[in-house]
Each structure stands twice: as C-alpha cells, then as structure tokens.
C-alpha cells in the first residue's frame, strides 16, 4: 500500500510556440512514451554477449522552432532482462538524459527524429558468465553510457519506432579473493523498440492538456519529503541469538537499529496538471528485507518507488501509473511512522507483497465515492527476475458514508513456477469532533483487515494456503498525544510463510507523542516519539528464552523518528 507519510509523476512543460494554422500540425509538446523491444550488449574482452527484452519510459518536452521542426529533451529509464547462450542472466538498469531533433515529413502523420544522450547503465546478476568469482564482484557495477539513435513516429506521434547504438565506458570488475585480478570493460550495445506516446494519445483522445502549464508551475507542484526512523527493542526473553523471532524489521533484540532514512519527491496529478511522478529512495536496515529482486537495491539502500503518472481527460479522469510502486494490498507500509505501531504485523511482512513493477490504471467510477484500480505487474517484490511471470493487481474502494471506507484488493500471478494469489478485504472507520477538525488531526481511526493467500502446486512443492486477521485502532487525545491498540491472528497450516505449521497471535499497544507539533518553526514539528509493548504467542515453539525454544515472546520497543 502506498505510504501515506511523505514516503502513498514527469517534468512537463513549457508552452511551445503555437503551430501555424496553415499546416494543421497541432501535436502537443508533451512527451510520455512507454516502449518495449530487444537489446544486446557485448562486454568485449572475450566475455559473452547478452541479449533479451527491454522496457523503456521517456518523459520530456518538445520545443518547437516552427510547426514542422522541434528540438526535444527527455528523461529516460530503461529496464532490461538479458541472458547469454549458456543461460547466464544479467539485469540492466539505465538512467539518462537524451536530446534531439524531430522533423515532420507529413504534419500530424509522419515524423523522423534523431537523438543523442548520456546516462549510466547498472548491471545486476547472480550468475554472471565471465567467471564464477566475477559474479559477486560485478553485481551492482555501473558504467557511463552514451546513446546515439533515431526513429519515426506515426499518427500524430502516437506510435513510435526507434533504435540506437550505445557505447559504454568505465565498467570495472574489482579484484576477487580467488586470484581474479580485476579488469575493465567498455561494452557495446544496441536496441530496437516500438511503443506509444501516451501524452500525444491523450491529446488526440480528448480535451487538450492545459497550454498555460509552465516548467516553473510543474516544479512548484513537487513536494519533497524526508523521513527518519530509528528504534530500540528490548526482548524480555533475552534470546541468545540476539534476534527477535518472526519479526519483520525490528529484528535486533536489545540493540538499537537505524531502520530507515528516506528521501522522496512527489508530483500529484489533477485536471490542470496531467503529469506527475513519485520517487522514494531510502537507506537503512529495512532495505535488506524490503528490497526487490534484481532492482536498484542492496543491503543498506533501496529504490522503493519510482514511477510516472499521467491523468487522461477521459470521463472523470483516468490516471495511469507506470514503474515500481508500493502494493495496493493491506493497510500497513514499509515506513513504520506511517503505521499505528513501531513493529509490523505478520500479515504485512509474511503474507503480503511490498512492491511491484508494472502499469496500473485508476478510475473514479463515482467521484469521491467509488474508485477502481487494475493493471499488470511482474510478480511480488520483483523488478527484473524472470522467475516471476506477468500477473494481475487490482482494487476496488468505496466510501458508503463519510466515516466508513470499504475496500477489496487482490493479485494473482506465477512465482517460481507456482501460481500465487492473495485476496485482501478492509473496513476502515474515521470519527472526528469539532476540536479534532480544528486542530487538523483525526480523533479516532480503526481498521479491520482479512487476507487469504494461496500458492498452487508446482516446482516440486505442494499446494499451500495462509490467512490472517488484523484489527487496529488509534485515539488521539490531543494533536501531540495518541494511543493505538492492535490485535492479530496469522494462520499458516503448511508452514509455507513462517517455516513451521502454526497459528500465531499478537497484541500491540503503542503510545505516540509529537512534542513539537505546535511550535512556530515548521522544520521542528516532525519529531515523533513512540513506545510499544508487544506480546507474541504461537501454537509452536517458534520463539526463544535464552537458548531454549518458547511458545511466546514479549518485547518493549522505543522509537525516535522525524517526518518532513
């Protein structure tokens, strides 16, 4: 679920000079292209050549010299999943800036363009084919990438065909312990792609985008965010391992944790501002748990979200979202400051995905009352790993009354050769009084969530199921002080999610204090202090007291955080 705290779309636009009426060429200056194709990259120096599929997103602006000629500038993001003839896999991530020239051969029918660009390519692999020892050394290595290319567009620029040549420089393989001395590569790559320009399609399909929107207005609409989350957990059982069993992020017992420091940029969309984006990048110990497979992530950093938004002027407004985004499933988020408790539920951490790569479409069927979301994704917590197949993600959310929200969501798709699915149902309540409304906070909130998960037979494993129920509520006595209580049951009859067949239940009691909410300096208002008591129990001895297995554990958690 998208984080609600400054942690749940692209530079648009200076107005181009108006095309002359005599040409009839009224193609808009905005550019938002989604493309797919084929790419190949040769490392050189006797190393293999890797080839495979490529996905690309481009967002930018055209600056018209006259109705038939324009220069353009685009931001580019590419994801490739490649392999060599021996089946060794490589994932490729590209970030770059490209500029070029577009000329209309036949106005609003056919154009040709050429471009050049500069950026960076990052390689990820767990089985790189140069040598076994190089696999670990080369993973997460980057190189400078230059791009030269061109192509054609058809039908008001809606359909785009392009190709390019890409020399790379500065790929370095460090020396490894087993005598590999390290060396450098200058890989050569090429690609061909076809796709759609959604901005030009939207302009053709409905009302024109606002022509008065400037780059300055777009930038002023970007909201930056900073979040810091640290915690200390005291385990009364003093486990010899130093770990809190079956916890999600608060895993260290009796030791402080630097959970997360996150930087975010958010540009919402509306009828007047059709382009937007979301960018969340964090560092900290949460990253090693929350990171996606084959993504721009490591043990201490995680590109949690990066996606573009486009609002199409269709009906009540159809919003498209493409890239890597937080899941629609559940009520909790990775950043614990966006939840009612310091620790995370098993429902969130063991039974639900964190993020997806894909494309979603959101439409308000009844404005402010009923919203539907649907789209395609590349599995759970996965960017480029091909062990996951294309899946579906969707949600339906409604507000039958101002104080009640009902929603259902689900996802289904292949994971490592097995069909995995989950259904999620939520009822949420929000009650306020006049004092809370004037003070800018919610007096009372509560939610009940039920999940049912299933994984089919396959890959040598039997069919499995799991389900969970979570109830949490929070009352804010003042804008500075609140208290939350939670209860959860997690049933794992096959041990597929927890490692042993068991039924677990927990209670969480959390005190929230925001001591500087009312001060005159806005930068100080984001300080958050929290204290939590949690009791975990299980039908199996899944916890520890010292070195001995136990059926329960008790912890006290203390958190210091900041939100801007």
XYZ file of C-alpha atoms in Angstrom:
564
model
C 0.000 0.000 0.000
C 1.392 3.436 -0.892
C 2.900 5.132 2.170
C 0.700 7.978 3.453
C 3.618 9.745 5.160
C 5.842 11.699 2.808
C 7.055 8.367 1.928
C 1.370 6.743 -0.712
C 4.679 11.855 -11.956
C 7.462 13.918 -15.082
C 8.900 17.115 -15.890
C 6.363 18.514 -18.181
C 6.255 21.525 -19.727
C 6.934 24.970 -21.003
C 4.426 26.034 -23.631
C 5.698 25.597 -27.124
C 5.096 28.204 -29.755
C 1.723 27.639 -31.367
C 1.824 25.856 -34.715
C 0.751 27.807 -37.708
C -2.853 27.314 -38.635
C -1.973 26.690 -42.280
C -0.126 23.448 -41.518
C -2.751 21.840 -39.299
C 0.057 20.358 -37.176
C -1.230 20.604 -33.601
C 0.790 17.806 -31.981
C 1.269 18.727 -28.289
C 4.743 19.416 -26.876
C 4.433 16.910 -24.023
C 6.105 13.509 -24.288
C 5.399 10.394 -22.207
C 6.472 7.287 -24.086
C 6.222 3.644 -22.996
C 8.129 1.252 -25.253
C 9.253 -2.345 -25.398
C 11.798 -4.064 -27.577
C 15.020 -6.011 -27.882
C 18.559 -5.175 -26.843
C 22.004 -6.734 -26.990
C 25.199 -5.816 -25.170
C 28.684 -7.242 -25.748
C 31.130 -6.862 -22.878
C 34.176 -7.477 -25.055
C 37.495 -8.869 -23.931
C 36.349 -12.442 -24.500
C 33.260 -12.068 -22.309
C 29.839 -13.199 -23.596
C 27.212 -11.162 -25.394
C 23.876 -10.789 -23.595
C 20.532 -10.255 -25.322
C 16.914 -10.002 -24.306
C 13.857 -7.882 -23.686
C 13.876 -4.168 -22.866
C 11.259 -1.832 -21.327
C 11.626 1.947 -21.602
C 9.903 5.027 -20.177
C 10.614 8.506 -21.580
C 9.234 11.760 -20.211
C 10.038 15.173 -21.612
C 9.237 18.243 -23.649
C 9.440 19.355 -27.287
C 10.424 22.955 -28.084
C 9.105 23.993 -31.496
C 11.202 26.144 -33.800
C 8.308 26.220 -36.241
C 5.311 23.936 -36.840
C 7.411 21.338 -38.708
C 10.594 21.336 -36.630
C 11.285 20.901 -32.941
C 14.068 20.110 -30.513
C 13.276 17.849 -27.572
C 14.698 16.879 -24.191
C 13.741 13.632 -22.428
C 14.481 11.839 -19.197
C 14.906 8.117 -19.873
C 14.553 4.998 -17.709
C 15.209 1.507 -19.156
C 14.964 -1.986 -17.672
C 16.387 -4.999 -19.479
C 16.467 -8.695 -18.639
C 19.127 -10.456 -20.715
C 20.935 -13.765 -20.989
C 23.822 -15.287 -22.929
C 23.861 -18.503 -24.950
C 24.633 -20.517 -21.782
C 21.659 -19.159 -19.859
C 23.590 -16.778 -17.591
C 21.265 -13.902 -16.669
C 22.013 -10.193 -16.491
C 19.658 -7.395 -15.488
C 20.296 -3.922 -16.903
C 19.035 -0.620 -15.470
C 19.595 2.655 -17.344
C 19.003 6.242 -16.199
C 19.790 9.022 -18.657
C 19.050 12.312 -20.379
C 18.525 12.479 -24.138
C 18.058 15.389 -26.514
C 17.440 15.569 -30.234
C 15.636 16.944 -33.263
C 12.250 15.941 -34.727
C 11.049 16.989 -38.175
C 7.570 16.394 -39.563
C 7.670 14.909 -43.045
C 3.865 14.992 -43.240
C 2.241 17.132 -40.499
C 0.327 15.036 -37.940
C 1.052 11.869 -39.980
C 4.771 11.060 -40.137
C 7.876 12.446 -38.451
C 11.531 11.425 -38.209
C 13.874 12.137 -35.319
C 17.485 11.728 -34.257
C 18.880 11.996 -30.740
C 21.915 11.643 -28.516
C 22.154 11.083 -24.804
C 24.269 10.444 -21.768
C 23.489 8.360 -18.705
C 24.508 5.390 -16.634
C 23.972 1.664 -17.013
C 23.944 -0.554 -13.929
C 24.350 -4.329 -14.165
C 22.854 -6.823 -11.729
C 23.477 -10.550 -11.769
C 23.692 -13.575 -9.523
C 25.314 -15.803 -12.175
C 27.388 -13.570 -14.408
C 29.016 -15.664 -17.108
C 32.536 -14.194 -17.266
C 33.747 -16.299 -14.342
C 32.052 -17.554 -11.148
C 34.098 -15.233 -8.938
C 33.263 -12.216 -11.090
C 29.561 -12.681 -10.408
C 29.734 -11.165 -6.940
C 32.307 -8.548 -7.949
C 30.405 -7.234 -10.967
C 26.929 -7.209 -9.424
C 25.772 -3.620 -8.827
C 28.566 -2.162 -11.013
C 27.866 0.885 -13.184
C 29.270 2.411 -16.365
C 28.933 5.609 -18.358
C 26.594 5.176 -21.335
C 26.434 7.320 -24.466
C 23.463 6.876 -26.801
C 23.074 7.707 -30.490
C 19.824 6.838 -32.220
C 16.840 7.756 -34.308
C 13.420 6.674 -35.429
C 9.989 7.506 -36.801
C 6.594 8.383 -35.359
C 3.201 7.836 -36.940
C -0.328 9.131 -36.357
C 0.283 12.478 -34.603
C 3.347 10.964 -32.960
C 1.314 8.390 -31.051
C 3.113 5.332 -32.480
C 6.887 5.423 -32.124
C 9.584 3.183 -33.648
C 13.182 3.773 -32.605
C 16.615 2.241 -32.365
C 20.006 3.166 -31.066
C 23.674 2.373 -30.615
C 25.180 2.617 -27.137
C 28.923 2.583 -26.353
C 29.692 2.223 -22.633
C 32.795 3.187 -20.709
C 34.331 2.561 -17.307
C 32.852 -0.804 -16.305
C 35.275 -2.083 -13.681
C 35.488 -5.576 -12.210
C 37.237 -5.463 -8.816
C 39.894 -7.968 -7.840
C 38.478 -11.087 -6.188
C 39.975 -13.291 -3.434
C 40.347 -16.341 -5.706
C 43.062 -14.816 -7.896
C 40.905 -12.982 -10.432
C 42.951 -9.830 -10.849
C 40.187 -7.480 -11.881
C 39.880 -5.652 -15.184
C 37.846 -3.098 -17.085
C 35.350 -3.394 -19.928
C 33.923 -0.977 -22.487
C 30.723 -2.790 -23.566
C 28.945 -2.030 -26.840
C 25.165 -2.243 -27.014
C 22.295 -1.679 -29.429
C 18.497 -1.763 -29.194
C 15.282 -1.523 -31.231
C 11.894 -0.616 -29.758
C 8.307 0.187 -30.522
C 5.785 1.908 -28.301
C 3.155 4.532 -27.607
C 3.367 8.186 -26.641
C 0.610 8.427 -24.022
C 0.694 12.227 -23.878
C 0.011 12.542 -27.590
C -2.601 9.784 -27.395
C -4.419 11.608 -24.590
C -4.368 14.845 -26.563
C -5.872 13.050 -29.528
C -8.420 11.128 -27.427
C -9.932 14.012 -25.503
C -9.591 17.581 -24.387
C -6.219 19.234 -24.802
C -3.887 19.454 -21.835
C -3.701 22.953 -20.295
C -1.451 25.015 -22.540
C -0.631 27.505 -19.779
C 1.264 24.998 -17.657
C 4.920 26.004 -17.405
C 8.021 24.240 -16.164
C 8.006 26.594 -13.187
C 4.449 25.602 -12.263
C 5.345 21.949 -12.607
C 8.385 22.267 -10.343
C 6.467 24.258 -7.723
C 3.998 21.369 -7.504
C 6.714 18.896 -6.429
C 6.607 18.032 -2.717
C 9.916 16.890 -1.182
C 9.927 14.649 1.865
C 12.377 13.343 4.452
C 11.692 10.524 6.913
C 13.958 9.154 9.655
C 13.010 6.017 11.609
C 15.131 4.565 14.426
C 14.154 2.090 17.142
C 15.376 0.029 20.088
C 13.687 -3.239 21.093
C 14.123 -4.901 24.500
C 13.274 -8.623 24.403
C 12.354 -9.883 27.882
C 13.339 -13.424 26.886
C 16.940 -12.358 26.165
C 17.363 -14.717 23.177
C 20.939 -15.913 22.837
C 20.845 -15.285 19.086
C 20.246 -11.576 19.653
C 17.289 -11.709 17.285
C 13.562 -11.185 17.793
C 11.998 -14.264 16.192
C 9.401 -13.805 13.433
C 9.674 -10.024 13.356
C 9.776 -8.124 10.093
C 12.049 -5.088 10.518
C 12.590 -4.847 14.303
C 14.722 -7.978 14.214
C 17.545 -6.983 16.588
C 16.988 -7.752 20.277
C 18.406 -5.401 22.902
C 20.236 -3.313 20.292
C 19.386 -0.019 18.579
C 18.512 -0.097 14.885
C 18.932 2.510 12.171
C 15.805 1.404 10.345
C 15.336 3.914 7.566
C 16.274 7.321 6.218
C 14.131 8.100 3.211
C 14.112 10.930 0.673
C 11.035 11.385 -1.509
C 9.717 13.589 -4.307
C 6.019 13.577 -5.156
C 4.239 15.375 -8.015
C 0.474 14.626 -7.909
C -1.781 14.938 -10.921
C -5.151 16.635 -11.428
C -7.214 18.078 -14.258
C -4.882 21.098 -14.574
C -1.623 19.178 -14.088
C -1.799 15.888 -16.011
C 1.826 14.796 -15.495
C 3.367 13.657 -12.247
C 5.769 11.222 -10.657
C 6.830 9.595 -7.390
C 10.369 8.892 -6.207
C 11.270 7.246 -2.861
C 14.866 6.299 -2.061
C 15.898 5.048 1.367
C 18.937 3.804 3.246
C 18.961 1.730 6.417
C 18.460 -1.750 7.818
C 14.907 -2.054 6.473
C 16.358 -2.228 2.952
C 17.687 -5.771 3.230
C 14.148 -7.022 3.977
C 12.048 -4.765 1.747
C 14.235 -4.636 -1.348
C 13.030 -6.205 -4.582
C 14.810 -8.889 -6.511
C 17.097 -7.573 -9.279
C 16.347 -3.931 -8.527
C 18.428 -0.869 -7.719
C 18.711 -2.023 -4.107
C 21.194 -3.509 -1.668
C 21.534 -4.499 1.967
C 21.592 -0.828 3.013
C 19.723 1.050 0.287
C 16.511 0.657 -1.662
C 14.882 2.490 -4.551
C 11.480 1.728 -3.096
C 9.306 3.622 -5.570
C 9.927 5.311 -8.903
C 7.002 5.752 -11.263
C 5.371 8.220 -13.617
C 1.751 9.360 -13.503
C -0.436 10.555 -16.356
C -4.041 11.739 -15.999
C -6.016 11.261 -19.187
C -9.056 13.524 -19.793
C -11.461 10.582 -20.138
C -14.712 10.656 -18.157
C -13.982 11.506 -14.519
C -10.247 11.288 -15.237
C -8.281 8.091 -15.908
C -4.886 8.058 -14.141
C -2.097 5.778 -15.353
C 0.870 4.813 -13.194
C 3.933 3.034 -14.588
C 7.134 1.925 -12.863
C 7.947 0.480 -9.454
C 5.332 1.231 -6.783
C 4.135 0.113 -3.351
C 1.472 -2.588 -3.341
C -2.266 -1.946 -3.147
C -2.635 -4.871 -0.720
C -3.154 -4.232 3.014
C -3.119 -1.216 5.319
C 0.480 -1.050 6.574
C 3.507 0.471 4.824
C 7.251 -0.150 4.989
C 7.858 3.101 6.874
C 6.622 2.361 10.412
C 5.950 6.071 11.033
C 3.050 5.686 8.607
C 1.518 2.921 10.766
C -0.088 2.768 14.203
C 2.753 0.708 15.699
C 6.552 0.506 15.776
C 6.611 -3.186 14.846
C 4.937 -4.529 11.719
C 2.244 -7.170 11.579
C 2.863 -10.694 10.284
C 0.025 -10.026 7.881
C 2.088 -7.292 6.235
C 5.538 -8.848 6.494
C 4.860 -12.546 5.868
C 1.632 -12.661 3.887
C 1.671 -9.653 1.532
C 3.972 -8.206 -1.153
C 5.818 -4.932 -0.535
C 6.250 -3.522 -4.060
C 5.601 -4.302 -7.735
C 6.904 -3.332 -11.152
C 4.109 -2.723 -13.620
C 1.416 -0.444 -15.004
C -1.830 0.488 -13.217
C -4.946 2.345 -14.338
C -7.115 4.088 -11.720
C -10.585 5.443 -12.428
C -13.118 7.137 -10.098
C -16.359 5.416 -11.095
C -18.277 7.737 -8.752
C -16.268 10.827 -7.861
C -15.045 10.680 -4.230
C -17.226 7.607 -3.584
C -16.082 4.600 -5.641
C -12.676 4.022 -7.269
C -11.388 1.050 -9.284
C -7.729 0.211 -9.984
C -6.373 -2.536 -12.231
C -3.156 -3.384 -14.026
C -0.360 -5.826 -14.832
C 2.702 -6.481 -12.679
C 5.905 -8.527 -12.727
C 5.214 -10.593 -9.608
C 5.862 -9.874 -5.918
C 8.808 -7.733 -4.807
C 10.462 -8.206 -8.176
C 11.798 -5.939 -10.898
C 13.695 -7.980 -13.476
C 13.924 -11.526 -12.122
C 12.321 -13.762 -14.734
C 11.362 -16.469 -12.238
C 8.151 -14.465 -11.811
C 5.555 -14.276 -14.554
C 3.251 -11.458 -15.581
C 0.467 -11.092 -13.037
C -2.634 -9.016 -12.268
C -3.146 -6.492 -9.460
C -6.391 -4.696 -8.740
C -8.512 -2.979 -6.100
C -11.994 -1.550 -5.569
C -12.523 1.046 -2.827
C -15.713 2.813 -1.782
C -16.996 5.290 0.800
C -20.651 4.467 1.539
C -20.595 7.079 4.317
C -18.142 9.901 5.185
C -16.820 7.876 8.134
C -16.607 4.384 6.570
C -14.318 3.044 3.802
C -14.670 -0.467 2.387
C -12.131 -1.938 0.001
C -11.087 -5.172 -1.600
C -7.881 -5.898 -3.476
C -6.081 -8.870 -4.931
C -3.256 -10.138 -7.061
C -2.553 -13.344 -8.956
C 0.444 -14.493 -10.984
C 3.228 -17.022 -11.357
C 6.058 -17.067 -8.796
C 8.941 -19.518 -9.390
C 6.714 -21.884 -11.338
C 3.757 -21.746 -8.917
C 0.543 -19.757 -9.156
C 0.346 -17.390 -6.178
C -2.710 -15.315 -5.277
C -3.995 -13.216 -2.408
C -7.310 -11.538 -1.585
C -7.441 -8.641 0.873
C -10.549 -7.057 2.452
C -10.502 -3.901 4.599
C -13.086 -1.945 6.580
C -11.796 1.381 7.926
C -13.520 3.905 10.201
C -12.649 7.547 10.893
C -14.506 9.627 13.521
C -13.825 13.282 14.312
C -15.223 16.008 16.515
C -15.015 19.778 16.138
C -11.860 20.076 18.257
C -10.040 17.470 16.185
C -11.172 19.058 12.919
C -9.980 22.499 14.029
C -6.717 21.006 15.298
C -6.021 19.250 11.998
C -5.917 15.665 13.303
C -8.170 12.598 13.429
C -9.807 11.841 16.782
C -10.362 8.121 16.218
C -9.387 5.729 13.427
C -9.737 1.940 13.193
C -9.400 -0.759 10.579
C -10.109 -4.478 10.243
C -8.220 -6.462 7.589
C -8.627 -10.044 6.414
C -6.190 -11.735 3.984
C -6.440 -15.086 2.267
C -3.368 -16.339 0.404
C -2.809 -19.361 -1.784
C 0.106 -20.884 -3.683
C -0.533 -23.735 -6.087
C 1.318 -26.963 -6.531
C 4.458 -26.840 -8.664
C 8.256 -26.784 -8.769
C 8.314 -29.880 -6.579
C 6.259 -28.249 -3.810
C 2.755 -28.944 -2.535
C -0.213 -26.574 -2.555
C -0.241 -24.141 0.403
C -2.633 -21.641 1.997
C -2.416 -18.978 4.679
C -4.810 -16.436 6.111
C -4.776 -13.668 8.690
C -6.967 -11.165 10.501
C -5.740 -7.873 11.957
C -7.606 -5.237 13.962
C -6.058 -1.911 14.962
C -7.413 1.363 16.329
C -5.985 4.688 17.425
C -7.347 7.549 19.504
C -5.632 10.942 19.560
C -6.296 12.746 22.827
C -4.534 15.866 21.505
C -2.675 16.675 18.325
C 0.501 15.813 20.273
C -0.581 12.598 22.076
C -2.234 9.398 20.871
C -2.606 5.738 21.773
C -3.000 2.730 19.442
C -4.034 -0.852 20.179
C -3.709 -3.764 17.762
C -4.563 -7.457 17.640
C -3.657 -10.058 15.004
C -4.063 -13.750 14.174
C -1.910 -15.398 11.473
C -2.689 -18.976 10.418
C -0.007 -20.883 8.490
C -1.201 -24.523 8.414
C 1.514 -25.688 5.998
C 4.411 -23.627 7.363
C 4.897 -22.031 3.942
C 5.187 -18.467 5.285
C 6.768 -18.990 8.721
C 8.807 -22.197 8.371
C 6.592 -24.353 10.621
C 2.861 -25.250 10.689
C 1.399 -22.953 13.339
C -1.205 -20.422 14.384
C 0.203 -17.183 15.820
C -1.448 -14.268 17.583
C -0.154 -10.985 18.926
C -1.200 -7.786 20.677
C 0.477 -4.389 20.283
C -0.009 -1.293 22.492
C 1.681 1.903 21.303
C 1.947 5.416 22.761
C 2.534 8.257 20.279
C 3.945 11.654 21.261
C 4.680 14.563 18.900
C 6.132 17.091 21.374
C 6.861 19.911 18.900
C 3.683 19.874 16.808
C 2.632 23.389 17.799
C 5.983 25.223 17.572
C 6.490 28.147 15.207
C 9.388 26.549 13.317
C 7.858 24.119 10.762
C 11.045 22.038 10.406
C 10.817 21.021 14.080
C 7.208 19.818 14.004
C 8.071 16.429 12.535
C 9.676 14.922 15.662
C 7.953 11.651 16.649
C 8.448 9.673 19.884
C 6.847 6.244 20.377
C 6.813 3.428 22.929
C 5.322 -0.033 22.315
C 4.633 -3.224 24.255
C 4.082 -6.359 22.141
C 3.186 -9.912 23.123
C 3.574 -12.748 20.577
C 2.264 -16.299 21.023
C 2.218 -19.379 18.837
C 0.935 -22.942 18.798
C 4.543 -23.979 18.022
C 7.750 -23.139 19.961
C 8.865 -20.502 17.450
C 10.446 -18.055 19.926
C 13.363 -18.239 22.375
C 14.129 -17.582 26.007
C 17.874 -17.641 26.158
C 18.792 -20.695 24.088
C 15.558 -22.600 24.776
C 12.554 -22.685 22.407
C 9.432 -20.955 23.721
C 5.832 -20.508 22.623
C 5.766 -16.758 23.272
C 7.881 -13.628 23.445
C 7.418 -10.167 24.991
C 9.150 -7.004 23.831
C 9.271 -3.300 24.611
C 10.053 -1.027 21.683
C 11.129 2.619 21.733
C 11.229 4.721 18.589
C 12.553 8.160 17.675
C 11.610 9.447 14.240
C 11.185 12.509 12.109
C 8.844 13.327 9.217
C 9.043 16.355 6.960
